[in-house]
PDB file of C-alpha atoms in Angstrom:
ATOM      1  CA  UNK A  20      73.413 138.234 110.943  1.00  0.00           C
ATOM      2  CA  UNK A  21      70.756 136.929 113.289  1.00  0.00           C
ATOM      3  CA  UNK A  22      71.123 134.155 115.863  1.00  0.00           C
ATOM      4  CA  UNK A  23      69.619 131.523 113.553  1.00  0.00           C
ATOM      5  CA  UNK A  24      72.200 132.153 110.839  1.00  0.00           C
ATOM      6  CA  UNK A  25      75.029 131.789 113.324  1.00  0.00           C
ATOM      7  CA  UNK A  26      73.751 128.326 114.308  1.00  0.00           C
ATOM      8  CA  UNK A  27      73.714 127.143 110.689  1.00  0.00           C
ATOM      9  CA  UNK A  28      77.488 127.261 110.390  1.00  0.00           C
ATOM     10  CA  UNK A  29      78.641 124.306 108.339  1.00  0.00           C
ATOM     11  CA  UNK A  30      81.286 122.136 110.016  1.00  0.00           C
ATOM     12  CA  UNK A  31      81.616 119.699 107.085  1.00  0.00           C
ATOM     13  CA  UNK A  32      84.852 121.324 105.932  1.00  0.00           C
ATOM     14  CA  UNK A  33      86.423 120.232 109.204  1.00  0.00           C
ATOM     15  CA  UNK A  34      85.315 116.597 109.055  1.00  0.00           C
ATOM     16  CA  UNK A  35      88.012 114.202 108.005  1.00  0.00           C
ATOM     17  CA  UNK A  36      87.024 111.004 106.292  1.00  0.00           C
ATOM     18  CA  UNK A  37      88.614 107.918 107.791  1.00  0.00           C
ATOM     19  CA  UNK A  38      90.803 105.791 105.564  1.00  0.00           C
ATOM     20  CA  UNK A  39      89.421 102.404 104.642  1.00  0.00           C
ATOM     21  CA  UNK A  40      91.078  99.210 105.826  1.00  0.00           C
ATOM     22  CA  UNK A  41      90.081  95.702 104.803  1.00  0.00           C
ATOM     23  CA  UNK A  42      90.589  92.758 107.140  1.00  0.00           C
ATOM     24  CA  UNK A  43      90.718  89.324 105.526  1.00  0.00           C
ATOM     25  CA  UNK A  44      90.888  86.473 108.012  1.00  0.00           C
ATOM     26  CA  UNK A  45      88.932  83.222 108.145  1.00  0.00           C
ATOM     27  CA  UNK A  46      88.934  83.184 111.962  1.00  0.00           C
ATOM     28  CA  UNK A  47      86.060  85.197 113.432  1.00  0.00           C
ATOM     29  CA  UNK A  48      87.981  85.816 116.688  1.00  0.00           C
ATOM     30  CA  UNK A  49      90.807  87.461 114.750  1.00  0.00           C
ATOM     31  CA  UNK A  50      88.376  89.631 112.761  1.00  0.00           C
ATOM     32  CA  UNK A  51      86.771  90.702 116.048  1.00  0.00           C
ATOM     33  CA  UNK A  52      90.161  91.559 117.548  1.00  0.00           C
ATOM     34  CA  UNK A  53      91.204  93.559 114.474  1.00  0.00           C
ATOM     35  CA  UNK A  54      87.868  95.379 114.514  1.00  0.00           C
ATOM     36  CA  UNK A  55      88.402  96.387 118.124  1.00  0.00           C
ATOM     37  CA  UNK A  56      91.988  97.488 117.484  1.00  0.00           C
ATOM     38  CA  UNK A  57      91.381  99.441 114.263  1.00  0.00           C
ATOM     39  CA  UNK A  58      87.684 100.391 114.287  1.00  0.00           C
ATOM     40  CA  UNK A  59      88.178 103.782 115.911  1.00  0.00           C
ATOM     41  CA  UNK A  60      90.884 104.890 113.448  1.00  0.00           C
ATOM     42  CA  UNK A  61      89.715 103.376 110.156  1.00  0.00           C
ATOM     43  CA  UNK A  62      86.550 102.398 108.345  1.00  0.00           C
ATOM     44  CA  UNK A  63      86.990  98.639 108.531  1.00  0.00           C
ATOM     45  CA  UNK A  64      85.627  96.157 106.017  1.00  0.00           C
ATOM     46  CA  UNK A  65      85.664  92.560 107.243  1.00  0.00           C
ATOM     47  CA  UNK A  66      85.843  89.562 104.901  1.00  0.00           C
ATOM     48  CA  UNK A  67      86.448  85.911 105.713  1.00  0.00           C
ATOM     49  CA  UNK A  68      87.898  84.411 102.525  1.00  0.00           C
ATOM     50  CA  UNK A  69      90.304  85.213  99.734  1.00  0.00           C
ATOM     51  CA  UNK A  70      87.528  85.086  97.161  1.00  0.00           C
ATOM     52  CA  UNK A  71      85.379  87.485  99.184  1.00  0.00           C
ATOM     53  CA  UNK A  72      88.380  89.786  99.663  1.00  0.00           C
ATOM     54  CA  UNK A  73      88.944  90.086  95.920  1.00  0.00           C
ATOM     55  CA  UNK A  74      85.232  90.499  95.117  1.00  0.00           C
ATOM     56  CA  UNK A  75      84.694  93.127  97.799  1.00  0.00           C
ATOM     57  CA  UNK A  76      87.880  94.950  96.838  1.00  0.00           C
ATOM     58  CA  UNK A  77      86.686  95.214  93.227  1.00  0.00           C
ATOM     59  CA  UNK A  78      83.209  96.366  94.359  1.00  0.00           C
ATOM     60  CA  UNK A  79      84.605  99.066  96.639  1.00  0.00           C
ATOM     61  CA  UNK A  80      87.028 100.279  93.978  1.00  0.00           C
ATOM     62  CA  UNK A  81      84.191 100.542  91.420  1.00  0.00           C
ATOM     63  CA  UNK A  82      82.239 102.635  93.949  1.00  0.00           C
ATOM     64  CA  UNK A  83      85.194 105.011  94.143  1.00  0.00           C
ATOM     65  CA  UNK A  84      86.277 103.921  97.617  1.00  0.00           C
ATOM     66  CA  UNK A  85      90.021 103.705  98.068  1.00  0.00           C
ATOM     67  CA  UNK A  86      91.129 100.893 100.337  1.00  0.00           C
ATOM     68  CA  UNK A  87      94.325 102.120 101.945  1.00  0.00           C
ATOM     69  CA  UNK A  88      95.426  98.809 103.440  1.00  0.00           C
ATOM     70  CA  UNK A  89      94.511  95.137 103.524  1.00  0.00           C
ATOM     71  CA  UNK A  90      95.474  93.053 106.540  1.00  0.00           C
ATOM     72  CA  UNK A  91      95.567  89.628 104.903  1.00  0.00           C
ATOM     73  CA  UNK A  92      95.860  86.227 106.545  1.00  0.00           C
ATOM     74  CA  UNK A  93      98.033  83.769 104.628  1.00  0.00           C
ATOM     75  CA  UNK A  94      96.113  80.537 105.177  1.00  0.00           C
ATOM     76  CA  UNK A  95      92.535  81.055 104.123  1.00  0.00           C
ATOM     77  CA  UNK A  96      90.061  78.249 103.467  1.00  0.00           C
ATOM     78  CA  UNK A  97      90.182  77.888  99.692  1.00  0.00           C
ATOM     79  CA  UNK A  98      92.966  80.280  98.768  1.00  0.00           C
ATOM     80  CA  UNK A  99      96.402  81.293 100.031  1.00  0.00           C
ATOM     81  CA  UNK A 100      97.168  84.902 100.868  1.00  0.00           C
ATOM     82  CA  UNK A 101      99.907  85.240  98.265  1.00  0.00           C
ATOM     83  CA  UNK A 102      97.365  84.464  95.509  1.00  0.00           C
ATOM     84  CA  UNK A 103      94.992  87.074  96.928  1.00  0.00           C
ATOM     85  CA  UNK A 104      97.813  89.656  97.111  1.00  0.00           C
ATOM     86  CA  UNK A 105      98.776  89.008  93.479  1.00  0.00           C
ATOM     87  CA  UNK A 106      95.156  89.430  92.311  1.00  0.00           C
ATOM     88  CA  UNK A 107      94.688  92.647  94.293  1.00  0.00           C
ATOM     89  CA  UNK A 108      97.911  94.110  92.900  1.00  0.00           C
ATOM     90  CA  UNK A 109      96.664  93.457  89.359  1.00  0.00           C
ATOM     91  CA  UNK A 110      93.893  95.949  90.153  1.00  0.00           C
ATOM     92  CA  UNK A 111      95.663  98.636  92.141  1.00  0.00           C
ATOM     93  CA  UNK A 112      98.509  99.726  94.395  1.00  0.00           C
ATOM     94  CA  UNK A 113      96.790  99.034  97.710  1.00  0.00           C
ATOM     95  CA  UNK A 114      99.181  98.276 100.549  1.00  0.00           C
ATOM     96  CA  UNK A 115      98.990  94.760 101.982  1.00  0.00           C
ATOM     97  CA  UNK A 116     100.274  93.342 105.253  1.00  0.00           C
ATOM     98  CA  UNK A 117     100.407  89.565 105.052  1.00  0.00           C
ATOM     99  CA  UNK A 118     100.259  87.652 108.327  1.00  0.00           C
ATOM    100  CA  UNK A 119     100.225  84.037 109.403  1.00  0.00           C
ATOM    101  CA  UNK A 120     100.376  81.779 112.438  1.00  0.00           C
ATOM    102  CA  UNK A 121     102.172  79.229 110.266  1.00  0.00           C
ATOM    103  CA  UNK A 122     105.697  79.236 108.935  1.00  0.00           C
ATOM    104  CA  UNK A 123     105.668  80.742 105.473  1.00  0.00           C
ATOM    105  CA  UNK A 124     108.605  80.129 103.171  1.00  0.00           C
ATOM    106  CA  UNK A 125     111.089  83.020 103.576  1.00  0.00           C
ATOM    107  CA  UNK A 126     111.912  82.937  99.852  1.00  0.00           C
ATOM    108  CA  UNK A 127     108.218  83.418  99.020  1.00  0.00           C
ATOM    109  CA  UNK A 128     107.938  86.334 101.458  1.00  0.00           C
ATOM    110  CA  UNK A 129     111.028  88.042  99.975  1.00  0.00           C
ATOM    111  CA  UNK A 130     109.650  87.558  96.447  1.00  0.00           C
ATOM    112  CA  UNK A 131     106.286  89.044  97.459  1.00  0.00           C
ATOM    113  CA  UNK A 132     107.983  92.038  99.128  1.00  0.00           C
ATOM    114  CA  UNK A 133     110.486  92.611  96.310  1.00  0.00           C
ATOM    115  CA  UNK A 134     107.714  92.459  93.700  1.00  0.00           C
ATOM    116  CA  UNK A 135     105.605  94.871  95.799  1.00  0.00           C
ATOM    117  CA  UNK A 136     102.762  92.389  96.187  1.00  0.00           C
ATOM    118  CA  UNK A 137     102.957  92.969  99.936  1.00  0.00           C
ATOM    119  CA  UNK A 138     104.334  95.830 102.020  1.00  0.00           C
ATOM    120  CA  UNK A 139     105.209  93.688 105.022  1.00  0.00           C
ATOM    121  CA  UNK A 140     104.901  90.211 106.488  1.00  0.00           C
ATOM    122  CA  UNK A 141     104.316  89.605 110.186  1.00  0.00           C
ATOM    123  CA  UNK A 142     104.157  86.364 112.125  1.00  0.00           C
ATOM    124  CA  UNK A 143     101.285  85.617 114.542  1.00  0.00           C
ATOM    125  CA  UNK A 144     101.052  86.019 117.434  1.00  0.00           C
ATOM    126  CA  UNK A 145     102.059  89.653 117.377  1.00  0.00           C
ATOM    127  CA  UNK A 146     101.840  92.579 119.741  1.00  0.00           C
ATOM    128  CA  UNK A 147      98.845  94.788 118.885  1.00  0.00           C
ATOM    129  CA  UNK A 148     100.845  97.959 119.600  1.00  0.00           C
ATOM    130  CA  UNK A 149     103.486  96.851 117.107  1.00  0.00           C
ATOM    131  CA  UNK A 150     100.765  96.072 114.559  1.00  0.00           C
ATOM    132  CA  UNK A 151      98.997  99.426 114.991  1.00  0.00           C
ATOM    133  CA  UNK A 152     102.331 101.251 114.594  1.00  0.00           C
ATOM    134  CA  UNK A 153     103.114  99.231 111.461  1.00  0.00           C
ATOM    135  CA  UNK A 154      99.668  99.904 109.974  1.00  0.00           C
ATOM    136  CA  UNK A 155      99.955 103.640 110.689  1.00  0.00           C
ATOM    137  CA  UNK A 156     103.405 103.761 109.122  1.00  0.00           C
ATOM    138  CA  UNK A 157     102.322 101.941 105.970  1.00  0.00           C
ATOM    139  CA  UNK A 158      99.024 103.821 105.538  1.00  0.00           C
ATOM    140  CA  UNK A 159     100.675 107.253 105.788  1.00  0.00           C
ATOM    141  CA  UNK A 160     103.029 106.474 102.879  1.00  0.00           C
TER     142      UNK A 160
END
């Protein structure tokens, strides 16, 4: 084997594809924050409405891309997060973390968790370390 052949060693078997995470929040500052927190660990898709979240989710799924987790804001412009979660779950078993700065009815949250529409609900503001740990825990399962 000459020197040229040694340099052509293929490293692609060692590359690990990042998991895909979708961020759905209508506040650009929150999307920016989430991008900074999760961009190095996940391929992040940003959307700013419930409608866009559903459309993009369907597009990505049709392309064969598996979205491992959706971080979903509850109060979005024209649609509430629980409606988005229900629509997504009709399509697939993607994990969803629902979050909100507003008080969301505890009965609704329990129903969404018990029906597996969401994996977890967290209240804003939250500690980014706690959120990254929660995301890692949910994505690995």
